[in-house]
Tab-separated table of C-alpha atoms in Angstrom:
chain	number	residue	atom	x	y	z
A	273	UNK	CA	1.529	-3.035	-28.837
A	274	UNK	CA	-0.218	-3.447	-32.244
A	275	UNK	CA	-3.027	-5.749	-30.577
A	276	UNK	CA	-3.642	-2.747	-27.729
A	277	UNK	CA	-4.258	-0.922	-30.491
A	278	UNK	CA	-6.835	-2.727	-32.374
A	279	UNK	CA	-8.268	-3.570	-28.560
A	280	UNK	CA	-8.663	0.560	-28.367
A	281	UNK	CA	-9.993	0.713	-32.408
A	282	UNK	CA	-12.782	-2.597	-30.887
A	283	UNK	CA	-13.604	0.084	-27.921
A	284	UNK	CA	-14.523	2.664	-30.225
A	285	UNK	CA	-16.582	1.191	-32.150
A	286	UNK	CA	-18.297	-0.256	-29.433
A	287	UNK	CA	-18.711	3.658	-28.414
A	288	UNK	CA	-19.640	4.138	-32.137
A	289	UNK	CA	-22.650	1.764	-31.965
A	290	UNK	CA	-23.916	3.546	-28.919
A	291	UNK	CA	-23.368	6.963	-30.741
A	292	UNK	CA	-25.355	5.323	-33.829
A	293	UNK	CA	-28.072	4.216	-31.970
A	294	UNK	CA	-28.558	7.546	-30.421
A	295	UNK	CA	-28.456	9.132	-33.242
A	296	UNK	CA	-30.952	7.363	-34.894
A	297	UNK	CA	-33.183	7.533	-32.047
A	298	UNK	CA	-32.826	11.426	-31.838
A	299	UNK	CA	-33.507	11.467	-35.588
A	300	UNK	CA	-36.656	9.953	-35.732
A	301	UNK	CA	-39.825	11.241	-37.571
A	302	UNK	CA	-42.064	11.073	-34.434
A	303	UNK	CA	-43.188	13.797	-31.751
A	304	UNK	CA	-40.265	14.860	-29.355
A	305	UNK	CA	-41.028	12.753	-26.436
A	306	UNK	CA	-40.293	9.619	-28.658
A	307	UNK	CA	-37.323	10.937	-30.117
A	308	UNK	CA	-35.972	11.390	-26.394
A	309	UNK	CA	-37.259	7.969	-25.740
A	310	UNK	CA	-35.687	6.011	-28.383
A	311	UNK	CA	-32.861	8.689	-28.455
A	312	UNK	CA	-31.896	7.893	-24.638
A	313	UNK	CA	-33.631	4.366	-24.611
A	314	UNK	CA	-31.896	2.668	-27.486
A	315	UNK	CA	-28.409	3.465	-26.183
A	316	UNK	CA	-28.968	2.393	-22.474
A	317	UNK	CA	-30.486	-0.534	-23.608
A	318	UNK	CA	-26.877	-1.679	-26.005
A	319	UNK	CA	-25.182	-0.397	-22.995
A	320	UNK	CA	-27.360	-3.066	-20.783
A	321	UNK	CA	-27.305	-6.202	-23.162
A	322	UNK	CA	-23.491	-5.301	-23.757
A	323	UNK	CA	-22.696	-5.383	-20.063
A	324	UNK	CA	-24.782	-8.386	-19.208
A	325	UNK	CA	-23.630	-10.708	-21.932
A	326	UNK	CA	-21.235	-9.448	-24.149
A	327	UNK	CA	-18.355	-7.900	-22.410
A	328	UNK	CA	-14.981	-9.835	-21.203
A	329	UNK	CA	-16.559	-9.416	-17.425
A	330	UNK	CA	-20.286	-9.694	-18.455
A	331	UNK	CA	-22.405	-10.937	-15.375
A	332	UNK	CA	-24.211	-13.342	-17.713
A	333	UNK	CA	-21.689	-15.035	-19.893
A	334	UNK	CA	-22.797	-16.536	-23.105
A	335	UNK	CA	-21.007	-18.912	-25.662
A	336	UNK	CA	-18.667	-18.372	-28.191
A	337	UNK	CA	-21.302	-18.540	-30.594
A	338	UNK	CA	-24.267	-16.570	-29.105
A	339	UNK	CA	-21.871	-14.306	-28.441
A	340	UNK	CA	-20.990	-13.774	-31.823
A	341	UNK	CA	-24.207	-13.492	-33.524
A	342	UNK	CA	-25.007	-10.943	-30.648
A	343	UNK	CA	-22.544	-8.897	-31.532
A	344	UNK	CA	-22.700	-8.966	-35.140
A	345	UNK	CA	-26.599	-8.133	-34.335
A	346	UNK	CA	-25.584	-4.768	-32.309
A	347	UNK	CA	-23.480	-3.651	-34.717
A	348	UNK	CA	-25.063	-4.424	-37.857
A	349	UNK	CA	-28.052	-2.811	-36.819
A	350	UNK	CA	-26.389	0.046	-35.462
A	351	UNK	CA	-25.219	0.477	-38.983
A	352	UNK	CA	-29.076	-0.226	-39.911
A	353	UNK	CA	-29.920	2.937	-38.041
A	354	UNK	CA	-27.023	4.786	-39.529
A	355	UNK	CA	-28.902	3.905	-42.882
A	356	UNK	CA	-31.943	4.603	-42.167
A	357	UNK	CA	-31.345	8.475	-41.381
A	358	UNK	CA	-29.619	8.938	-44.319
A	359	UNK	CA	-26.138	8.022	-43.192
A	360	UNK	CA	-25.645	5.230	-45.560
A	361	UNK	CA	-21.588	6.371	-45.934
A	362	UNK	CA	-20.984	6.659	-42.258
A	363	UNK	CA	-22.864	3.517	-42.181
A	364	UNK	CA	-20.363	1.574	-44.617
A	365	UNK	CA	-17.842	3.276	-42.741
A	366	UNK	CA	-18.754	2.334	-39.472
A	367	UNK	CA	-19.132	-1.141	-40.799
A	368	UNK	CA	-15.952	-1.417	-42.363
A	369	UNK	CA	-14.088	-0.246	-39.518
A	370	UNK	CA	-15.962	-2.773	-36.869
A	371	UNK	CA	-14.709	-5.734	-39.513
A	372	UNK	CA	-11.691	-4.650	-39.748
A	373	UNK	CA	-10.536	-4.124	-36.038
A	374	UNK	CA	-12.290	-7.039	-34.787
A	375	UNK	CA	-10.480	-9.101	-37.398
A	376	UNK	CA	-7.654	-7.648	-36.776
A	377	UNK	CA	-8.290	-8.274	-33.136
A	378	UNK	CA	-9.176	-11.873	-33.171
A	379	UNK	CA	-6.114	-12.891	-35.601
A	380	UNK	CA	-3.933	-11.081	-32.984
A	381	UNK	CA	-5.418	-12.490	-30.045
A	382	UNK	CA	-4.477	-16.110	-31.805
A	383	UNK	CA	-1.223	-15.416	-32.510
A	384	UNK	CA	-0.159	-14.299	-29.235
């Protein structure tokens, strides 16, 4: 029960990141048809690497360790972008809450 719940608090932020990099995109000092590229763009292309490589039934399966460092990428610059538009609380926020559930998650998942 507790590890479905950390497994849901994981999902989030994976839904978090997208939000981030959205938001970031959409906030960006450029003309409008950039902000709706990198706005739209940004997200579809987490939602592409994340399928391909880094999700439990990713076409494209990568190791442990790659997977790892891809992950910590996506989310530490989705807290980047957070920054960067002036977010820098939601963006310690955000950050704290991925370590914590995926912690949380992984010393579950070993225990089971």
């Amino acid at each position: 029960m507790l590890h479905g719940f950390f497994l849901l608090i994981v999902f989030l932020s994976e839904v978090a990141a997208i939000i981030a990099y959205g938001y970031w995109g959409f906030a960006f000092p450029k003309s409008m048809a950039v902000k709706w590229i990198l706005g739209i763009g940004a997200p579809v292309l987490i939602i592409a690497v994340w399928s391909l490589f880094l999700s439990p039934k990713a076409s494209f399966p990568v190791p442990h360790l790659l997977q790892l460092f891809l992950k910590l990428l996506v989310f530490g610059l989705a807290a980047a972008a957070l920054y960067s538009v002036g977010r820098p609380k939601l963006a310690l926020l955000f950050s704290l809450c991925v370590l914590f559930s995926h912690a949380m998650d992984y010393l579950l998942k070993e225990n089971s």
